[in-house]
Amino acid sequence: MMIEAVIWDFGGVLTTSPFEAFARYETERGLPADIIRRTNAANHLENAWAKFERAEVDIEAFDELFAAESLALGAAVRGRDVLPLLSGDLRPEMVEALKRVKAQFKTGCITNNLPANAIGSHSGRTLYVAEVMALFDHVIESAKIGLRKPDPRIYRMMVETLQVDPKNCVYLDDLGVNLKPAREMGMTTIKVVNAAQAINELEAATGLALR
């Protein structure tokens, strides 16, 4: 296969997964296990999280909606309290792999993010460091365009902007639901479980030495 581009998710791929922070938060507060993830997953195309990632609601509405949705699953969790848990740590080995990929192929980033965490926003996470984002030829943020993964349109926007054939693209994400549309378009997909596994699969897909 001739590779033209490698397209990356951000959180949980270039950074550690927020799921670890969710679990810690729940344990510390005696909340039901996985209440945050279950709230995110329930009605995942139209829930509070989806609406906030598409910038359809503001932070106050998100806070209330998330609390109501989580309460229906067993315990009220304020949406505002979940936001600080999203800031994973950059994975230096993944950033190094991205740098090596960029030297050979086009690179893109498709990130489902929240208006409060948008790149360049006043309260944006410091993890969106300029030198990492500069490694991408194109970045698509859900909070800026009003679309979020797994909407197939967001993937089409990326390949059209990069001017590449999806069949010649590799796509990395930590969520299977977000990999499916990319796979259906013909992309080679990698589900990121951890950095070492992801880099192994990316090396196999691209033929590059990435560490």
PDB file of C-alpha atoms in Angstrom:
ATOM      1  CA  MET A   1       0.000   0.000   0.000  1.00  0.00           C
ATOM      2  CA  MET A   2       1.244   3.475  -0.850  1.00  0.00           C
ATOM      3  CA  ILE A   3       0.872   5.710   2.188  1.00  0.00           C
ATOM      4  CA  GLU A   4       0.083   9.358   1.541  1.00  0.00           C
ATOM      5  CA  ALA A   5      -1.028  10.541   4.981  1.00  0.00           C
ATOM      6  CA  VAL A   6      -1.285   9.575   8.638  1.00  0.00           C
ATOM      7  CA  ILE A   7      -4.242  11.092  10.499  1.00  0.00           C
ATOM      8  CA  TRP A   8      -4.277  11.234  14.286  1.00  0.00           C
ATOM      9  CA  ASP A   9      -6.751  11.673  17.093  1.00  0.00           C
ATOM     10  CA  PHE A  10      -5.285  13.800  19.905  1.00  0.00           C
ATOM     11  CA  GLY A  11      -6.552  12.883  23.396  1.00  0.00           C
ATOM     12  CA  GLY A  12      -5.787   9.272  24.291  1.00  0.00           C
ATOM     13  CA  VAL A  13      -3.399   8.975  21.332  1.00  0.00           C
ATOM     14  CA  LEU A  14      -0.775  11.715  21.596  1.00  0.00           C
ATOM     15  CA  THR A  15      -1.711  12.083  25.262  1.00  0.00           C
ATOM     16  CA  THR A  16      -2.537   9.609  27.992  1.00  0.00           C
ATOM     17  CA  SER A  17      -6.179   8.588  28.170  1.00  0.00           C
ATOM     18  CA  PRO A  18      -8.541  10.676  30.308  1.00  0.00           C
ATOM     19  CA  PHE A  19     -10.195   7.402  31.328  1.00  0.00           C
ATOM     20  CA  GLU A  20      -7.531   6.971  34.023  1.00  0.00           C
ATOM     21  CA  ALA A  21      -8.414  10.370  35.490  1.00  0.00           C
ATOM     22  CA  PHE A  22     -12.134   9.539  35.312  1.00  0.00           C
ATOM     23  CA  ALA A  23     -11.548   6.340  37.313  1.00  0.00           C
ATOM     24  CA  ARG A  24      -9.489   8.159  39.964  1.00  0.00           C
ATOM     25  CA  TYR A  25     -12.160  10.853  40.331  1.00  0.00           C
ATOM     26  CA  GLU A  26     -14.921   8.265  40.760  1.00  0.00           C
ATOM     27  CA  THR A  27     -12.954   6.281  43.338  1.00  0.00           C
ATOM     28  CA  GLU A  28     -12.037   9.377  45.362  1.00  0.00           C
ATOM     29  CA  ARG A  29     -15.683  10.500  45.529  1.00  0.00           C
ATOM     30  CA  GLY A  30     -17.286   7.087  45.998  1.00  0.00           C
ATOM     31  CA  LEU A  31     -19.148   7.312  42.699  1.00  0.00           C
ATOM     32  CA  PRO A  32     -20.353   4.253  40.767  1.00  0.00           C
ATOM     33  CA  ALA A  33     -17.582   2.757  38.660  1.00  0.00           C
ATOM     34  CA  ASP A  34     -17.409   4.091  35.100  1.00  0.00           C
ATOM     35  CA  ILE A  35     -20.303   6.541  35.665  1.00  0.00           C
ATOM     36  CA  ILE A  36     -18.543   9.218  33.568  1.00  0.00           C
ATOM     37  CA  ARG A  37     -17.772   6.882  30.670  1.00  0.00           C
ATOM     38  CA  ARG A  38     -21.274   5.388  30.784  1.00  0.00           C
ATOM     39  CA  THR A  39     -22.802   8.880  30.700  1.00  0.00           C
ATOM     40  CA  ASN A  40     -20.618   9.744  27.699  1.00  0.00           C
ATOM     41  CA  ALA A  41     -21.639   6.529  25.927  1.00  0.00           C
ATOM     42  CA  ALA A  42     -25.410   6.742  26.504  1.00  0.00           C
ATOM     43  CA  ASN A  43     -27.140   8.339  23.494  1.00  0.00           C
ATOM     44  CA  HIS A  44     -23.629   9.238  22.344  1.00  0.00           C
ATOM     45  CA  LEU A  45     -24.686  11.158  19.227  1.00  0.00           C
ATOM     46  CA  GLU A  46     -27.055  13.560  21.032  1.00  0.00           C
ATOM     47  CA  ASN A  47     -26.049  13.646  24.712  1.00  0.00           C
ATOM     48  CA  ALA A  48     -24.595  16.591  26.640  1.00  0.00           C
ATOM     49  CA  TRP A  49     -21.052  15.657  25.625  1.00  0.00           C
ATOM     50  CA  ALA A  50     -21.951  15.478  21.922  1.00  0.00           C
ATOM     51  CA  LYS A  51     -23.752  18.813  22.029  1.00  0.00           C
ATOM     52  CA  PHE A  52     -20.842  20.498  23.807  1.00  0.00           C
ATOM     53  CA  GLU A  53     -18.266  19.031  21.399  1.00  0.00           C
ATOM     54  CA  ARG A  54     -20.308  20.486  18.539  1.00  0.00           C
ATOM     55  CA  ALA A  55     -20.533  23.840  20.419  1.00  0.00           C
ATOM     56  CA  GLU A  56     -24.344  23.614  20.469  1.00  0.00           C
ATOM     57  CA  VAL A  57     -24.533  24.345  24.214  1.00  0.00           C
ATOM     58  CA  ASP A  58     -22.444  26.546  26.499  1.00  0.00           C
ATOM     59  CA  ILE A  59     -20.575  25.402  29.588  1.00  0.00           C
ATOM     60  CA  GLU A  60     -23.468  26.179  31.961  1.00  0.00           C
ATOM     61  CA  ALA A  61     -25.937  24.119  29.926  1.00  0.00           C
ATOM     62  CA  PHE A  62     -23.391  21.297  29.595  1.00  0.00           C
ATOM     63  CA  ASP A  63     -22.860  21.310  33.365  1.00  0.00           C
ATOM     64  CA  GLU A  64     -26.600  20.883  34.014  1.00  0.00           C
ATOM     65  CA  LEU A  65     -27.256  18.383  31.214  1.00  0.00           C
ATOM     66  CA  PHE A  66     -24.349  16.144  32.208  1.00  0.00           C
ATOM     67  CA  ALA A  67     -25.511  16.136  35.835  1.00  0.00           C
ATOM     68  CA  ALA A  68     -29.021  15.092  34.795  1.00  0.00           C
ATOM     69  CA  GLU A  69     -27.773  12.384  32.439  1.00  0.00           C
ATOM     70  CA  SER A  70     -25.361  10.925  34.996  1.00  0.00           C
ATOM     71  CA  LEU A  71     -28.041  11.025  37.699  1.00  0.00           C
ATOM     72  CA  ALA A  72     -30.238   8.842  35.460  1.00  0.00           C
ATOM     73  CA  LEU A  73     -27.397   6.293  35.511  1.00  0.00           C
ATOM     74  CA  GLY A  74     -26.916   6.340  39.278  1.00  0.00           C
ATOM     75  CA  ALA A  75     -25.198   9.505  40.506  1.00  0.00           C
ATOM     76  CA  ALA A  76     -25.130  13.186  39.579  1.00  0.00           C
ATOM     77  CA  VAL A  77     -21.738  14.315  38.270  1.00  0.00           C
ATOM     78  CA  ARG A  78     -21.396  17.981  37.347  1.00  0.00           C
ATOM     79  CA  GLY A  79     -20.190  18.484  33.805  1.00  0.00           C
ATOM     80  CA  ARG A  80     -17.986  21.339  34.962  1.00  0.00           C
ATOM     81  CA  ASP A  81     -16.147  18.937  37.301  1.00  0.00           C
ATOM     82  CA  VAL A  82     -15.386  16.542  34.446  1.00  0.00           C
ATOM     83  CA  LEU A  83     -13.581  19.102  32.251  1.00  0.00           C
ATOM     84  CA  PRO A  84     -10.334  19.294  34.279  1.00  0.00           C
ATOM     85  CA  LEU A  85     -10.052  15.500  34.049  1.00  0.00           C
ATOM     86  CA  LEU A  86      -9.526  15.669  30.285  1.00  0.00           C
ATOM     87  CA  SER A  87      -5.991  17.018  30.391  1.00  0.00           C
ATOM     88  CA  GLY A  88      -3.855  13.969  29.763  1.00  0.00           C
ATOM     89  CA  ASP A  89      -0.065  14.120  29.608  1.00  0.00           C
ATOM     90  CA  LEU A  90       1.737  14.213  26.288  1.00  0.00           C
ATOM     91  CA  ARG A  91       3.295  10.870  25.334  1.00  0.00           C
ATOM     92  CA  PRO A  92       6.806  11.837  24.187  1.00  0.00           C
ATOM     93  CA  GLU A  93       7.299   8.610  22.220  1.00  0.00           C
ATOM     94  CA  MET A  94       4.110   9.304  20.242  1.00  0.00           C
ATOM     95  CA  VAL A  95       5.232  12.875  19.539  1.00  0.00           C
ATOM     96  CA  GLU A  96       8.553  11.485  18.272  1.00  0.00           C
ATOM     97  CA  ALA A  97       6.668   9.053  16.023  1.00  0.00           C
ATOM     98  CA  LEU A  98       4.588  11.947  14.690  1.00  0.00           C
ATOM     99  CA  LYS A  99       7.751  13.931  13.889  1.00  0.00           C
ATOM    100  CA  ARG A 100       9.191  10.998  11.937  1.00  0.00           C
ATOM    101  CA  VAL A 101       5.916  10.428  10.092  1.00  0.00           C
ATOM    102  CA  LYS A 102       5.743  14.112   9.146  1.00  0.00           C
ATOM    103  CA  ALA A 103       9.160  13.897   7.497  1.00  0.00           C
ATOM    104  CA  GLN A 104       7.714  11.381   4.992  1.00  0.00           C
ATOM    105  CA  PHE A 105       3.948  11.836   4.759  1.00  0.00           C
ATOM    106  CA  LYS A 106       1.158  14.358   5.114  1.00  0.00           C
ATOM    107  CA  THR A 107      -0.270  14.584   8.623  1.00  0.00           C
ATOM    108  CA  GLY A 108      -3.688  15.526   9.965  1.00  0.00           C
ATOM    109  CA  CYS A 109      -5.419  15.693  13.347  1.00  0.00           C
ATOM    110  CA  ILE A 110      -9.152  15.195  13.927  1.00  0.00           C
ATOM    111  CA  THR A 111     -10.053  15.956  17.521  1.00  0.00           C
ATOM    112  CA  ASN A 112     -13.392  15.915  19.297  1.00  0.00           C
ATOM    113  CA  ASN A 113     -12.886  18.719  21.775  1.00  0.00           C
ATOM    114  CA  LEU A 114     -14.956  21.083  23.854  1.00  0.00           C
ATOM    115  CA  PRO A 115     -15.267  24.846  23.424  1.00  0.00           C
ATOM    116  CA  ALA A 116     -13.678  25.297  26.859  1.00  0.00           C
ATOM    117  CA  ASN A 117     -10.684  23.247  25.670  1.00  0.00           C
ATOM    118  CA  ALA A 118     -10.389  24.413  22.087  1.00  0.00           C
ATOM    119  CA  ILE A 119      -6.873  24.979  20.807  1.00  0.00           C
ATOM    120  CA  GLY A 120      -6.016  28.609  21.369  1.00  0.00           C
ATOM    121  CA  SER A 121      -9.040  29.277  23.571  1.00  0.00           C
ATOM    122  CA  HIS A 122      -8.489  31.361  26.680  1.00  0.00           C
ATOM    123  CA  SER A 123      -8.793  28.321  28.946  1.00  0.00           C
ATOM    124  CA  GLY A 124      -7.418  25.823  26.441  1.00  0.00           C
ATOM    125  CA  ARG A 125      -5.340  22.981  27.798  1.00  0.00           C
ATOM    126  CA  THR A 126      -1.606  23.568  27.886  1.00  0.00           C
ATOM    127  CA  LEU A 127      -1.245  20.068  26.402  1.00  0.00           C
ATOM    128  CA  TYR A 128      -2.092  21.605  23.017  1.00  0.00           C
ATOM    129  CA  VAL A 129       1.442  22.890  22.833  1.00  0.00           C
ATOM    130  CA  ALA A 130       2.262  24.855  19.727  1.00  0.00           C
ATOM    131  CA  GLU A 131       5.167  22.674  18.632  1.00  0.00           C
ATOM    132  CA  VAL A 132       3.001  19.549  18.571  1.00  0.00           C
ATOM    133  CA  MET A 133       0.095  21.142  16.722  1.00  0.00           C
ATOM    134  CA  ALA A 134       2.562  22.609  14.214  1.00  0.00           C
ATOM    135  CA  LEU A 135       3.463  19.048  13.164  1.00  0.00           C
ATOM    136  CA  PHE A 136       0.061  18.671  11.486  1.00  0.00           C
ATOM    137  CA  ASP A 137      -0.614  19.880   7.970  1.00  0.00           C
ATOM    138  CA  HIS A 138      -4.269  20.306   8.945  1.00  0.00           C
ATOM    139  CA  VAL A 139      -6.232  20.188  12.220  1.00  0.00           C
ATOM    140  CA  ILE A 140     -10.002  19.753  12.506  1.00  0.00           C
ATOM    141  CA  GLU A 141     -11.595  20.557  15.887  1.00  0.00           C
ATOM    142  CA  SER A 142     -15.196  19.540  16.531  1.00  0.00           C
ATOM    143  CA  ALA A 143     -15.805  22.592  18.726  1.00  0.00           C
ATOM    144  CA  LYS A 144     -14.887  24.900  15.846  1.00  0.00           C
ATOM    145  CA  ILE A 145     -16.808  23.268  12.985  1.00  0.00           C
ATOM    146  CA  GLY A 146     -19.899  21.914  14.746  1.00  0.00           C
ATOM    147  CA  LEU A 147     -19.264  18.313  13.653  1.00  0.00           C
ATOM    148  CA  ARG A 148     -17.737  15.516  15.682  1.00  0.00           C
ATOM    149  CA  LYS A 149     -16.480  11.999  15.160  1.00  0.00           C
ATOM    150  CA  PRO A 150     -17.907   9.509  14.236  1.00  0.00           C
ATOM    151  CA  ASP A 151     -19.777  11.691  11.699  1.00  0.00           C
ATOM    152  CA  PRO A 152     -18.314  10.524   8.353  1.00  0.00           C
ATOM    153  CA  ARG A 153     -18.268  14.104   7.060  1.00  0.00           C
ATOM    154  CA  ILE A 154     -15.416  15.073   9.378  1.00  0.00           C
ATOM    155  CA  TYR A 155     -13.157  12.377   7.876  1.00  0.00           C
ATOM    156  CA  ARG A 156     -14.095  13.407   4.338  1.00  0.00           C
ATOM    157  CA  MET A 157     -13.225  17.021   5.171  1.00  0.00           C
ATOM    158  CA  MET A 158      -9.761  15.892   6.236  1.00  0.00           C
ATOM    159  CA  VAL A 159      -8.922  13.805   3.169  1.00  0.00           C
ATOM    160  CA  GLU A 160     -10.286  16.500   0.857  1.00  0.00           C
ATOM    161  CA  THR A 161      -8.171  19.183   2.541  1.00  0.00           C
ATOM    162  CA  LEU A 162      -5.048  17.008   2.494  1.00  0.00           C
ATOM    163  CA  GLN A 163      -5.903  15.986  -1.100  1.00  0.00           C
ATOM    164  CA  VAL A 164      -5.280  12.301  -0.436  1.00  0.00           C
ATOM    165  CA  ASP A 165      -7.059   9.026  -1.199  1.00  0.00           C
ATOM    166  CA  PRO A 166      -8.496   7.540   2.023  1.00  0.00           C
ATOM    167  CA  LYS A 167      -7.249   4.131   0.871  1.00  0.00           C
ATOM    168  CA  ASN A 168      -3.710   5.534   1.224  1.00  0.00           C
ATOM    169  CA  CYS A 169      -4.252   6.854   4.751  1.00  0.00           C
ATOM    170  CA  VAL A 170      -3.625   5.483   8.230  1.00  0.00           C
ATOM    171  CA  TYR A 171      -5.911   6.684  11.042  1.00  0.00           C
ATOM    172  CA  LEU A 172      -5.194   6.341  14.777  1.00  0.00           C
ATOM    173  CA  ASP A 173      -7.812   6.708  17.529  1.00  0.00           C
ATOM    174  CA  ASP A 174      -8.333   5.247  20.990  1.00  0.00           C
ATOM    175  CA  LEU A 175     -12.080   4.724  20.465  1.00  0.00           C
ATOM    176  CA  GLY A 176     -13.387   1.962  18.231  1.00  0.00           C
ATOM    177  CA  VAL A 177     -16.557   3.906  17.397  1.00  0.00           C
ATOM    178  CA  ASN A 178     -14.374   6.622  15.829  1.00  0.00           C
ATOM    179  CA  LEU A 179     -12.311   4.132  13.822  1.00  0.00           C
ATOM    180  CA  LYS A 180     -15.280   2.543  12.070  1.00  0.00           C
ATOM    181  CA  PRO A 181     -16.108   5.382   9.605  1.00  0.00           C
ATOM    182  CA  ALA A 182     -12.424   5.729   8.701  1.00  0.00           C
ATOM    183  CA  ARG A 183     -12.189   1.983   8.051  1.00  0.00           C
ATOM    184  CA  GLU A 184     -15.361   2.081   5.936  1.00  0.00           C
ATOM    185  CA  MET A 185     -13.748   4.822   3.799  1.00  0.00           C
ATOM    186  CA  GLY A 186     -10.828   2.496   3.169  1.00  0.00           C
ATOM    187  CA  MET A 187      -8.311   3.805   5.684  1.00  0.00           C
ATOM    188  CA  THR A 188      -5.972   1.504   7.577  1.00  0.00           C
ATOM    189  CA  THR A 189      -7.006   1.968  11.213  1.00  0.00           C
ATOM    190  CA  ILE A 190      -5.068   1.543  14.438  1.00  0.00           C
ATOM    191  CA  LYS A 191      -6.848   1.375  17.795  1.00  0.00           C
ATOM    192  CA  VAL A 192      -4.460   2.930  20.305  1.00  0.00           C
ATOM    193  CA  VAL A 193      -4.316   0.931  23.524  1.00  0.00           C
ATOM    194  CA  ASN A 194      -0.886   2.158  24.568  1.00  0.00           C
ATOM    195  CA  ALA A 195       2.043   3.925  22.923  1.00  0.00           C
ATOM    196  CA  ALA A 196       4.231   0.854  22.336  1.00  0.00           C
ATOM    197  CA  GLN A 197       1.440  -1.112  20.637  1.00  0.00           C
ATOM    198  CA  ALA A 198       0.383   1.858  18.517  1.00  0.00           C
ATOM    199  CA  ILE A 199       3.928   2.566  17.362  1.00  0.00           C
ATOM    200  CA  ASN A 200       4.459  -1.113  16.463  1.00  0.00           C
ATOM    201  CA  GLU A 201       1.332  -1.099  14.290  1.00  0.00           C
ATOM    202  CA  LEU A 202       2.179   2.272  12.749  1.00  0.00           C
ATOM    203  CA  GLU A 203       5.671   1.061  11.855  1.00  0.00           C
ATOM    204  CA  ALA A 204       4.139  -1.984  10.169  1.00  0.00           C
ATOM    205  CA  ALA A 205       1.652   0.159   8.252  1.00  0.00           C
ATOM    206  CA  THR A 206       4.145   2.814   7.097  1.00  0.00           C
ATOM    207  CA  GLY A 207       7.404   0.883   6.853  1.00  0.00           C
ATOM    208  CA  LEU A 208       9.122   3.607   8.885  1.00  0.00           C
ATOM    209  CA  ALA A 209      11.312   3.310  11.986  1.00  0.00           C
ATOM    210  CA  LEU A 210       9.458   5.511  14.453  1.00  0.00           C
ATOM    211  CA  ARG A 211      11.605   5.391  17.605  1.00  0.00           C
TER     212      ARG A 211
END
